Coordinates of C-alpha atoms in Angstrom, one line a residue:
Chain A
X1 CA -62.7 36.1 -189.6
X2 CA -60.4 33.1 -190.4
X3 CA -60.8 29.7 -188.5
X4 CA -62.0 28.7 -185.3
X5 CA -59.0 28.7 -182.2
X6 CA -58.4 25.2 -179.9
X7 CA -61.3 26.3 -177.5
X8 CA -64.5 26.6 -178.0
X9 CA -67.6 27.3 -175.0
X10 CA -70.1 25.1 -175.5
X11 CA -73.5 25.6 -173.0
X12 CA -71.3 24.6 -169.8
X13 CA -68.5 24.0 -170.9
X14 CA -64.6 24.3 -173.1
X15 CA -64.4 21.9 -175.3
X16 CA -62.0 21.6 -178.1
X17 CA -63.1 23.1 -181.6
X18 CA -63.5 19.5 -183.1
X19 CA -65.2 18.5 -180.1
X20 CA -67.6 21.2 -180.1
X21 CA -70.8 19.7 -181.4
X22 CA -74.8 19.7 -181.8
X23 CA -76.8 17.2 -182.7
X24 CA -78.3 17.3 -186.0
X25 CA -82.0 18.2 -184.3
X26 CA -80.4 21.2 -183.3
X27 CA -83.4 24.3 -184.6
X28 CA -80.0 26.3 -186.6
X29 CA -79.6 22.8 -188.7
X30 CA -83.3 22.1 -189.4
X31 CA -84.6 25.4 -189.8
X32 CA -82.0 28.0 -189.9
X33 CA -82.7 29.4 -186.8
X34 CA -80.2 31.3 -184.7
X35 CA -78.4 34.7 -183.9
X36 CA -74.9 35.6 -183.0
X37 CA -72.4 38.7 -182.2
X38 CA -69.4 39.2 -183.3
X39 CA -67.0 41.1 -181.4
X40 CA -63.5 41.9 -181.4
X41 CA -60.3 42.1 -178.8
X42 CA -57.3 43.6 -178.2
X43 CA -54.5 42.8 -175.6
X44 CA -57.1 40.3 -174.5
X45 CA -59.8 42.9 -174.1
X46 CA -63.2 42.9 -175.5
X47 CA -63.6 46.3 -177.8
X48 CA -67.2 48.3 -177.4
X49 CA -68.1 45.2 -175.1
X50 CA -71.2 46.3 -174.1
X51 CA -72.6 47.7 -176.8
X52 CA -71.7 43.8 -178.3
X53 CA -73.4 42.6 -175.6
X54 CA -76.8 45.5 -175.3
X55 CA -77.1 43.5 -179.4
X56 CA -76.7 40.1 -178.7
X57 CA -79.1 40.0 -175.9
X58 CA -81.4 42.1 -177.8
X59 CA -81.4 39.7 -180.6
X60 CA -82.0 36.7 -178.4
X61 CA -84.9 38.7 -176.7
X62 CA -86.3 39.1 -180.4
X63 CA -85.9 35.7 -181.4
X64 CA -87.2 34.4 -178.1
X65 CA -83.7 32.2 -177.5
X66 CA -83.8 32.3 -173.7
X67 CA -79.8 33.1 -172.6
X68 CA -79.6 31.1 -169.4
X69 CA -76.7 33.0 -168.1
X70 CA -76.3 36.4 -166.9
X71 CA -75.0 39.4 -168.8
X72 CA -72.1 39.4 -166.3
X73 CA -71.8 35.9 -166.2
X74 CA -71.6 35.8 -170.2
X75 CA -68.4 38.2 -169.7
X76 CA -66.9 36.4 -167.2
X77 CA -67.3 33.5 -169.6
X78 CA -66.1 35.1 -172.6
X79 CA -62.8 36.7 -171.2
X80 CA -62.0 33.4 -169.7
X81 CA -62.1 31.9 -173.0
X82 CA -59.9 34.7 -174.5
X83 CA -57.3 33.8 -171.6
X84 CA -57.4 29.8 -172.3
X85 CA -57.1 30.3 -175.7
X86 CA -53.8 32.7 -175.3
X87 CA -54.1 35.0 -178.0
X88 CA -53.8 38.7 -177.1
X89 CA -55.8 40.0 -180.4
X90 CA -59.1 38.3 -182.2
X91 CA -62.6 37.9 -182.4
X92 CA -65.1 36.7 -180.5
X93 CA -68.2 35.2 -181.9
X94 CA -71.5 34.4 -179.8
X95 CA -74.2 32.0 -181.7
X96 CA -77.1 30.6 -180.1
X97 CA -79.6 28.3 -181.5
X98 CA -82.9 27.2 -181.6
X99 CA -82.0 23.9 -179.6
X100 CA -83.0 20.3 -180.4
X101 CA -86.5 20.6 -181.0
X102 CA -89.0 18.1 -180.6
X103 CA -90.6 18.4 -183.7
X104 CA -87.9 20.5 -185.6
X105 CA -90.0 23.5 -185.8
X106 CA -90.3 24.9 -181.7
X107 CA -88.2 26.9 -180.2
X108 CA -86.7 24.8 -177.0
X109 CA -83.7 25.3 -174.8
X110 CA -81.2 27.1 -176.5
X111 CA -77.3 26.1 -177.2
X112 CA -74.7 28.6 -176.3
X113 CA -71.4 28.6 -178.6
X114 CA -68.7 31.0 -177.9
X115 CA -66.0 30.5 -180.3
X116 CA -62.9 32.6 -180.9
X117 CA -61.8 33.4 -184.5
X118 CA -58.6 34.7 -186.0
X119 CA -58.7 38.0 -188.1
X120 CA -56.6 40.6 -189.7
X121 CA -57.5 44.0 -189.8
X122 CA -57.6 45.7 -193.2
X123 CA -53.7 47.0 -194.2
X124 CA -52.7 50.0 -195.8
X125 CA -52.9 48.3 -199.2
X126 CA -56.6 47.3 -199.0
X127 CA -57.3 50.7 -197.7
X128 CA -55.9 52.4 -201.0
X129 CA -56.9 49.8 -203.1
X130 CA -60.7 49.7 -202.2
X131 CA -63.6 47.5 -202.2
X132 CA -65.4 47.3 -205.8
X133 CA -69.2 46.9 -204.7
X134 CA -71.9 45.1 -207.1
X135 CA -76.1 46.5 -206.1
X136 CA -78.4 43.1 -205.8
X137 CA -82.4 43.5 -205.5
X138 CA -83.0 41.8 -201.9
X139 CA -84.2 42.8 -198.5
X140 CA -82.6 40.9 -195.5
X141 CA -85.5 39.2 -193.5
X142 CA -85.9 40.8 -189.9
X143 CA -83.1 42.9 -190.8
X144 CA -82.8 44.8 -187.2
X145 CA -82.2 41.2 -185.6
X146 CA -78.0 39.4 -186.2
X147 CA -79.6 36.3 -187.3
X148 CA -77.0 33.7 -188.7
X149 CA -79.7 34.0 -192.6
X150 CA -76.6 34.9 -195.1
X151 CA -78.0 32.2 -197.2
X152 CA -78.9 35.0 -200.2
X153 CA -74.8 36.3 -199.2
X154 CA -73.5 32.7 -199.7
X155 CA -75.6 31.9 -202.7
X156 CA -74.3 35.1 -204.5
X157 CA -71.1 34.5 -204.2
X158 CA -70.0 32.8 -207.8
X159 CA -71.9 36.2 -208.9
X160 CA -70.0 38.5 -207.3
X161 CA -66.8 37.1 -208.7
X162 CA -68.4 37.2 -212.0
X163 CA -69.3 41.0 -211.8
X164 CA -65.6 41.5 -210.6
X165 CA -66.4 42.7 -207.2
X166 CA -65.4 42.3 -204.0
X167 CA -69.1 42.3 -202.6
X168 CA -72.5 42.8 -202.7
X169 CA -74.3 46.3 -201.7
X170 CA -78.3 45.2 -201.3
X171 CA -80.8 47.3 -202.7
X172 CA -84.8 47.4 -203.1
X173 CA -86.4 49.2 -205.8
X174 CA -83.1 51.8 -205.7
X175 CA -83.0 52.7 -202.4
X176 CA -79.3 51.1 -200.6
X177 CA -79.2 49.0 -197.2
X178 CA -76.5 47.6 -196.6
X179 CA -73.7 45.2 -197.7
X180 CA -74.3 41.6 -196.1
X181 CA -71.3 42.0 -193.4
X182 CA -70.8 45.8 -193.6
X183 CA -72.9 49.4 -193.2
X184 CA -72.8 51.6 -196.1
X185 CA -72.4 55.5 -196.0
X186 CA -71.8 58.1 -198.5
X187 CA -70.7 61.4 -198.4
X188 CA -71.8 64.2 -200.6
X189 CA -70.3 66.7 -202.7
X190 CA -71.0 69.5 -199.5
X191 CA -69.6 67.2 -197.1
X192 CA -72.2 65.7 -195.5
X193 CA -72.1 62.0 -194.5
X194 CA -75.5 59.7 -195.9
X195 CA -76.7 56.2 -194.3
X196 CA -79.6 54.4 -194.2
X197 CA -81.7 54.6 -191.2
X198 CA -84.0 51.0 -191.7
X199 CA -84.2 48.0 -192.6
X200 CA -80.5 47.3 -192.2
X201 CA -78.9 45.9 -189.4
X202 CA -77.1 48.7 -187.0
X203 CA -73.6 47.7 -187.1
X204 CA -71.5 48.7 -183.6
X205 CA -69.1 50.3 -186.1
X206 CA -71.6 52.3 -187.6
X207 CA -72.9 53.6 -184.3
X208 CA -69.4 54.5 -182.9
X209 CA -68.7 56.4 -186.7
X210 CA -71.7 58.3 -186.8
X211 CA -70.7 59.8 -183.3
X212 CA -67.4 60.4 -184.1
X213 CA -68.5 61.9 -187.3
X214 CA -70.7 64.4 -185.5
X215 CA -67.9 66.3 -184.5
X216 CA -66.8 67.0 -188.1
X217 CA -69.5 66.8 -190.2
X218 CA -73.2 67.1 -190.5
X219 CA -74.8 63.3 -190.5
X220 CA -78.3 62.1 -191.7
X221 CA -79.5 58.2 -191.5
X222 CA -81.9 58.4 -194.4
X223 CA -82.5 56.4 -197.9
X224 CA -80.0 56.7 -200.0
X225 CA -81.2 56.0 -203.5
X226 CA -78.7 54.4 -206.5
X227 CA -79.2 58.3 -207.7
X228 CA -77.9 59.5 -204.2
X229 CA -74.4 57.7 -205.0
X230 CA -74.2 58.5 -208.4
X231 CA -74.1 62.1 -207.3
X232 CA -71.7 61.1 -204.4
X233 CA -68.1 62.4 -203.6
X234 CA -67.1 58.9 -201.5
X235 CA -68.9 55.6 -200.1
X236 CA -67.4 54.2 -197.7
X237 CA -68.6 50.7 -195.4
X238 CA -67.9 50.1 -191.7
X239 CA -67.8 46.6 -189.9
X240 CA -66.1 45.3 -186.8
X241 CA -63.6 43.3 -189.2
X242 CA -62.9 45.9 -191.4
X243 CA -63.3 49.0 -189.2
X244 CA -64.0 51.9 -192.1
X245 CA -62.9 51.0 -196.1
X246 CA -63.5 53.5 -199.0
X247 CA -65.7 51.9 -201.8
X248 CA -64.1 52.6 -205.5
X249 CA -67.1 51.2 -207.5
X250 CA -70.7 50.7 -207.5
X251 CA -72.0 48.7 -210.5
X252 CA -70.5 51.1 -213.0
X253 CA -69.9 54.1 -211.1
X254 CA -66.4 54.8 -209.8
X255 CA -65.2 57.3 -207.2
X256 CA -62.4 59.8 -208.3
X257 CA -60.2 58.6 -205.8
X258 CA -60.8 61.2 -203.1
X259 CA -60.6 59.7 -199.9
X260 CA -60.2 62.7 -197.3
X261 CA -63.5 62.2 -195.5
X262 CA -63.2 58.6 -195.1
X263 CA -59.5 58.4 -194.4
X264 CA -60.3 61.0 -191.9
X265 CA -63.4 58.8 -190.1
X266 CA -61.0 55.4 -190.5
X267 CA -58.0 57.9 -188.4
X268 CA -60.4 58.9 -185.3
X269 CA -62.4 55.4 -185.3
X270 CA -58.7 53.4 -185.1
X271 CA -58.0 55.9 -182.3
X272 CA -61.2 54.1 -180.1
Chain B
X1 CA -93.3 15.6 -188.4
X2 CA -92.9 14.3 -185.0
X3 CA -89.5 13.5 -183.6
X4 CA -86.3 11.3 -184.9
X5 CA -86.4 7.6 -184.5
X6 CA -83.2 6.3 -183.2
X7 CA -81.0 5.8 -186.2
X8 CA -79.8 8.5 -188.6
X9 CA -77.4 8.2 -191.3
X10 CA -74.7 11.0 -191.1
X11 CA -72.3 11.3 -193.7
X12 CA -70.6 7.8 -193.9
X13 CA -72.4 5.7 -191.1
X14 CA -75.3 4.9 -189.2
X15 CA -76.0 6.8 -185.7
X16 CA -78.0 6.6 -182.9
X17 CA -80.0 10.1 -182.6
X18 CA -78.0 12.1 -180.1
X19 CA -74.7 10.6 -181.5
X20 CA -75.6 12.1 -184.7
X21 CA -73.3 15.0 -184.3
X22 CA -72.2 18.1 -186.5
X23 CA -69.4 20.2 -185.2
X24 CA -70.4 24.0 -184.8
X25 CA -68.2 25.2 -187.2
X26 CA -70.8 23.9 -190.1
X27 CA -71.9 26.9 -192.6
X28 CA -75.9 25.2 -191.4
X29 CA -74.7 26.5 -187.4
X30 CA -72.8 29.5 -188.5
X31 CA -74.9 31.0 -191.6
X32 CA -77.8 29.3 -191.9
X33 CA -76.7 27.4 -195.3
X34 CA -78.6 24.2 -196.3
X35 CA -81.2 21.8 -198.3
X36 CA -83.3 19.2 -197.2
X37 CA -86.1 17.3 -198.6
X38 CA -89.1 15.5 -196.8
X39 CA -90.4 12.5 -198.2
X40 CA -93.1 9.8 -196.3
X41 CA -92.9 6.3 -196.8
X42 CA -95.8 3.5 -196.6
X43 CA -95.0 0.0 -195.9
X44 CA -91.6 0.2 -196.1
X45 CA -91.7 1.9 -199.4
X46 CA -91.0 6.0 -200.1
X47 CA -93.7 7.6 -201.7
X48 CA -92.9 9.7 -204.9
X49 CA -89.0 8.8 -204.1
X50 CA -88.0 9.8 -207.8
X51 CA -90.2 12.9 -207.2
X52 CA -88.6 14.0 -203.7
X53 CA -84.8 13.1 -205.5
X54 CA -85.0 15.1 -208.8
X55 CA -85.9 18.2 -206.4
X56 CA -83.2 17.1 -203.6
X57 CA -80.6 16.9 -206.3
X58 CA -81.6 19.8 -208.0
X59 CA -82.0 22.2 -204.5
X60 CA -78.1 20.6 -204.3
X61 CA -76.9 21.7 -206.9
X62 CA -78.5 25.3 -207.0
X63 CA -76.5 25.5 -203.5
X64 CA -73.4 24.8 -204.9
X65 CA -73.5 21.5 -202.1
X66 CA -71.9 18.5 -203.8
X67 CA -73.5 15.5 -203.4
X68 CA -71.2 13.0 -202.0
X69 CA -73.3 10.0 -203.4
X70 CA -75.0 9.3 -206.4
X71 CA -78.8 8.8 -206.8
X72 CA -79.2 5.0 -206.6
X73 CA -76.7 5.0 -203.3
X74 CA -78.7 7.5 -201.8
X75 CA -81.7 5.8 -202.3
X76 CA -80.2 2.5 -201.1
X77 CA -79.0 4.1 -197.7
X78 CA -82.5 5.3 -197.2
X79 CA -83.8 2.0 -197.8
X80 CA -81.7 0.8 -195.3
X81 CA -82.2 3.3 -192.9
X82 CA -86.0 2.6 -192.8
X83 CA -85.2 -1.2 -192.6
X84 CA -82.5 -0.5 -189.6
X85 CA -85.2 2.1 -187.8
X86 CA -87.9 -1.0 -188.0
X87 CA -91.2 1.5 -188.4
X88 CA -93.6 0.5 -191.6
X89 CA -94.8 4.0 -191.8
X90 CA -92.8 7.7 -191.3
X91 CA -91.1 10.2 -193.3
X92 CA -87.2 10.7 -194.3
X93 CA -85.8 14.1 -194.3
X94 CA -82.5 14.3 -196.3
X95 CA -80.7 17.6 -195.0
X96 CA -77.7 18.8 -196.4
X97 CA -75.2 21.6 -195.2
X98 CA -72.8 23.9 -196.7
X99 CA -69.7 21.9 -194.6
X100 CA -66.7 22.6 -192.0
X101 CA -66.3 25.8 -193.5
X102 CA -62.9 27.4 -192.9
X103 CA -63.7 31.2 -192.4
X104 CA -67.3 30.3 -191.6
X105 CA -68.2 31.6 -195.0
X106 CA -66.9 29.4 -197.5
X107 CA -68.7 25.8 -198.8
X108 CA -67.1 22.9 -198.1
X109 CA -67.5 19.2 -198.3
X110 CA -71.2 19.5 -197.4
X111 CA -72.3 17.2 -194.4
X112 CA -75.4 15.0 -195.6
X113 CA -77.8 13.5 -192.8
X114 CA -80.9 11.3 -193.2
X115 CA -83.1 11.1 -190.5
X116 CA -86.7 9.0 -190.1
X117 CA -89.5 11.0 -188.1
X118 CA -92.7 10.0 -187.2
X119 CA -95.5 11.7 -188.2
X120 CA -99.5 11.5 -188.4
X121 CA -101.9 11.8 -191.5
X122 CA -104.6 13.9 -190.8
X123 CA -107.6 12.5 -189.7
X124 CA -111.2 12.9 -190.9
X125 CA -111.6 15.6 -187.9
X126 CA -109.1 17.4 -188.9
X127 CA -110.1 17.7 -192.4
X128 CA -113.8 18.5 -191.7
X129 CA -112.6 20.9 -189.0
X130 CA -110.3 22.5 -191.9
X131 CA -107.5 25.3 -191.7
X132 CA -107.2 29.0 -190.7
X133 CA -105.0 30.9 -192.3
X134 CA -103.5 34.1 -191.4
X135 CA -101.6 36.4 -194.4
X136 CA -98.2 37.8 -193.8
X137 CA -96.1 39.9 -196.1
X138 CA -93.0 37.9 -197.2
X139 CA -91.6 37.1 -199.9
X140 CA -89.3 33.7 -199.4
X141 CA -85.6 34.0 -200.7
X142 CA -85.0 31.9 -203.2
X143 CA -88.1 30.2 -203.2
X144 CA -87.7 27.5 -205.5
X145 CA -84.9 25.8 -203.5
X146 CA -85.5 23.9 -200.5
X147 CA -83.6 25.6 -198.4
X148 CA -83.4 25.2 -194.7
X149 CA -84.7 28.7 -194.0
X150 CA -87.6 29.2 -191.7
X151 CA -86.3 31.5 -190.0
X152 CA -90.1 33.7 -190.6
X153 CA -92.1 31.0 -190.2
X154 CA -90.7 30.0 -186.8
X155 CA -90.7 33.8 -185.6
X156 CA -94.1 34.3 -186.9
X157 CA -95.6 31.4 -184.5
X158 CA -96.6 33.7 -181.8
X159 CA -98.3 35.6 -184.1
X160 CA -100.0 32.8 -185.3
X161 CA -101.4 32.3 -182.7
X162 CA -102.1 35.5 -181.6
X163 CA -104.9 35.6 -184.6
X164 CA -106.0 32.4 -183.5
X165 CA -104.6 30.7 -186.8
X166 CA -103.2 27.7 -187.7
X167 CA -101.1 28.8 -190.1
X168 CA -99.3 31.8 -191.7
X169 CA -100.3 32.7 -196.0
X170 CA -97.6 34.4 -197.5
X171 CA -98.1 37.3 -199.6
X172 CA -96.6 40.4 -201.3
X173 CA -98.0 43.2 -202.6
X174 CA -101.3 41.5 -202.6
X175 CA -100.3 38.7 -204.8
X176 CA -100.5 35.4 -202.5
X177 CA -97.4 32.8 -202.9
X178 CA -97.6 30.0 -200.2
X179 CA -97.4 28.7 -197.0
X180 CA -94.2 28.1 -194.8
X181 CA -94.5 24.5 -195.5
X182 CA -97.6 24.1 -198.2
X183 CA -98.5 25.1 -201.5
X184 CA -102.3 27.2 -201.7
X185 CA -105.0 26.5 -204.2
X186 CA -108.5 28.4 -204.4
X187 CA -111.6 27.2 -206.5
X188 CA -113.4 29.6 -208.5
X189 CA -117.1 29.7 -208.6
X190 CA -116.9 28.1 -212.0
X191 CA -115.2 25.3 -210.9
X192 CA -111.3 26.2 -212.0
X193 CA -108.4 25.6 -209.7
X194 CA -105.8 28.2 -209.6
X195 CA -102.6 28.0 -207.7
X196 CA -99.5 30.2 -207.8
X197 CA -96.9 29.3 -210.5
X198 CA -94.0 31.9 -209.4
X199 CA -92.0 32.7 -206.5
X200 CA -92.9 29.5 -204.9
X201 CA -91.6 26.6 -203.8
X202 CA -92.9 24.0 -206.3
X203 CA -94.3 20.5 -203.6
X204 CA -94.4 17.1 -204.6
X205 CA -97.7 17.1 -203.5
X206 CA -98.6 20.2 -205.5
X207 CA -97.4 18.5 -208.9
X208 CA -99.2 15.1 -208.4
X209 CA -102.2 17.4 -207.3
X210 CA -102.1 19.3 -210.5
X211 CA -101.9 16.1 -212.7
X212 CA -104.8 15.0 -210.9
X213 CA -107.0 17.6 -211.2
X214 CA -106.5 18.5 -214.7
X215 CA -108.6 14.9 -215.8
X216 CA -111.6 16.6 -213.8
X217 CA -111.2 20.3 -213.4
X218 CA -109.6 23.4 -215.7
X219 CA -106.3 24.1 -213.4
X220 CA -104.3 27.3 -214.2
X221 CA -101.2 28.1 -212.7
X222 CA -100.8 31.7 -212.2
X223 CA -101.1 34.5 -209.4
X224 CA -103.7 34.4 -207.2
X225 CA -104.4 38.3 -205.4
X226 CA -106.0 38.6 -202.6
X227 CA -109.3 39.8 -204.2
X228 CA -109.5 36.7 -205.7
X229 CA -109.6 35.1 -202.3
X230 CA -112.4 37.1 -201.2
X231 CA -114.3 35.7 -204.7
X232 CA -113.1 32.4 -204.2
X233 CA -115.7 29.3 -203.6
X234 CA -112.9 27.2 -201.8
X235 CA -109.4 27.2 -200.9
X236 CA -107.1 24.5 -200.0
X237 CA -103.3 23.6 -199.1
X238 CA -101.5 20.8 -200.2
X239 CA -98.0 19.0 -198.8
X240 CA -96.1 15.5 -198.5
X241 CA -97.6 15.4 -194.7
X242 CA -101.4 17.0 -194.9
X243 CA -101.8 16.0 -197.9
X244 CA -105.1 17.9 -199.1
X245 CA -106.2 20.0 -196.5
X246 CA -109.3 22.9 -196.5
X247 CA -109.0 26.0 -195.5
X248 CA -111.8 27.4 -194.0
X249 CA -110.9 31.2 -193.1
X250 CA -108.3 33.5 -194.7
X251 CA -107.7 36.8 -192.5
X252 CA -111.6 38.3 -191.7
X253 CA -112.6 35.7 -194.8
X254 CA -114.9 32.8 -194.0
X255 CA -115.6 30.2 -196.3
X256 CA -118.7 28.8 -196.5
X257 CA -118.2 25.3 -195.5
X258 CA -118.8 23.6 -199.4
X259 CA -115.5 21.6 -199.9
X260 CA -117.0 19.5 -203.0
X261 CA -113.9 20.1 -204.8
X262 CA -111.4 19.4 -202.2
X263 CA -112.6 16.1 -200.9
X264 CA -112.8 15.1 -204.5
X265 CA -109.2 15.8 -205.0
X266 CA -108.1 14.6 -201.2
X267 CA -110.1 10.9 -202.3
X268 CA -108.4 10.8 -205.3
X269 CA -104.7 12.5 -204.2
X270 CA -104.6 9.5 -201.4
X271 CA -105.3 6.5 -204.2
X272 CA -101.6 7.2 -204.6

């Protein structure tokens, strides 16, 4: 996701981006306290809509931020924005916040933001080349719920660098959840494809993948322990941005190279 | 904390309230990222200001959030800001986000915005009538930052409620750390106060406490478990708004009412 286009839906209305403002009481400001979705289109049309959409609300419900338009209403307002803002292909990002509260700490009215971002698919080249993961000790707070907390993501950033890596893969007392934008699977030395079933947040990717991988191979959400993926043939992550991408290295592990099972799982999920 | 009084400093210039504006792009809307500091000022004059700065400076610069200003300018626009807002008594948050972030991940130029509130000391009722807390396992993410994340707290308030508490007591694997927005003491039948030393966010409040108590009292700093709650002969919380508050009930434990060594340190805490 790179930059913000022209419009941006605000509550009731499209606004320009620089335009497109909260007060500084606003509940996301003083206290963190928000969710979002983030969804992608093509030729103007919202991909796995729904399922975007089945999240988002879900999250709100869970948050108690009370979405004072319809689900059919929210698409109507969504694909108009995609039209005013011209671009056949992007992403789609709905936040909502805690709303300026009276005493910065109760929930009140929320604010609505639909913004639309560029972003590039992964090419070939970061395909073959990989992402180099570095394991952190930390559990994501309310982990089943697309808050807008990356604060521990942020703040590890200089880290990552530092440890050569491309990102972070989360852990608690050795068992794996999840990378802070991404799912992680592995796939064992008999074929079978491994990803945690809690305390992660279930990515739309991952949920389309894991039926697609059905058809080919036997799947299991489980743990998967640092053990697990030292023993593993490939790791692999899945995210709306980055569809499916092999992982090459985990701390000091690396993988041989052998992509077939994930090269196979990033052909049939492009094909959706 | 009760609600903004009309002017707030944002960046570069004074504001009324609901001009006080941040676009939605800011890494605080998008990911959650900030610091702030609370401080209360008497007559004009912040209390503990060098206190509440060393922290806000240091929470800064843990964030990576460059401070635009230096110390003494800062203090000088909050010294005008309580002048401008015209109220003897308040408090003065000093928030600070992670900035119009280009690919809503990245720090920026942080925005910096200083904002008066009202709020009340508690009143003899309150502090005969005491506090009931409720504990919650949680751990804070980076805990010795003040960082805007409250996201657990805020979620948690139903549940609060639900078991007819005031507040929530986090702990983790039976080791107590804090509350959302206070630091926990207990008294021990032998007259030594013991609050948590690690994995906490270290108050203002807390340290001035400390100092305090050690010319009366043997004060240790180290974990407190939950056991030790049950044996406890008082318990307490301290902050820059309650002050010295009792607690009078932890989960199913009632405490028995004697609050000798907390109105000692409440009578002598409020001297400063």
């Amino acid at each position: 996701m790179t930059g913000v286009v022209s419009w941006v839906f605000l509550n009731n209305q499209f606004l320009q981006e620089h335009e497109a403002k909260l007060q500084v009481k606003d509940l996301a400001v003083q206290r963190g306290y928000g969710i979002f979705d983030f969804l992608k289109f093509r030729d103007y049309h919202p991909v796995f809509f729904d399922d975007h959409l089945d999240r988002f609300f879900n999250s709100a419900k869970e948050m108690r931020l009370e979405i004072d338009c319809s689900r059919d209403q929210l698409k109507d307002i969504i694909v108009s924005l995609i039209k005013k803002n011209n671009n056949p292909d992007g992403g789609i990002r709905v936040t909502v916040t805690g709303g300026y509260s009276p005493d910065g700490y109760q929930i009140t009215q929320p604010n609505l933001i639909i913004s639309q971002h560029k972003f590039s698919s992964p090419t070939k080249e970061q395909f073959e080349k990989g992402l180099k993961l570095v394991s952190y000790s930390h559990q994501r707070q309310l982990p089943h719920i697309k808050t807008i907390d990356y604060l521990m993501a942020i703040w590890l950033q200089p880290w990552i660098r530092e440890n050569n890596a491309d990102d972070v893969l989360y852990q608690k007392g050795g068992i794996v959840c999840e990378c802070p934008r991404s799912n992680f699977f592995i796939v064992t030395t008999d074929n079978r494809i491994i990803t945690p079933g809690e305390n992660i947040l279930k990515g739309i990717s991952r949920k389309k993948l894991i039926e697609i991988a059905k058809n080919y191979f036997q799947v299991e959400e489980k743990n998967i322990t640092l053990e697990d993926i030292a023993n593993a043939k490939e790791a692999f992550i899945s995210s709306t941005t980055k569809l499916v991408l092999p992982v090459v290295q985990i701390d000091r592990r690396r993988f041989s190279g052998t992509t077939t099972v994930t090269s196979k799982l990033f052909t049939e999920l492009s094909k959706l």
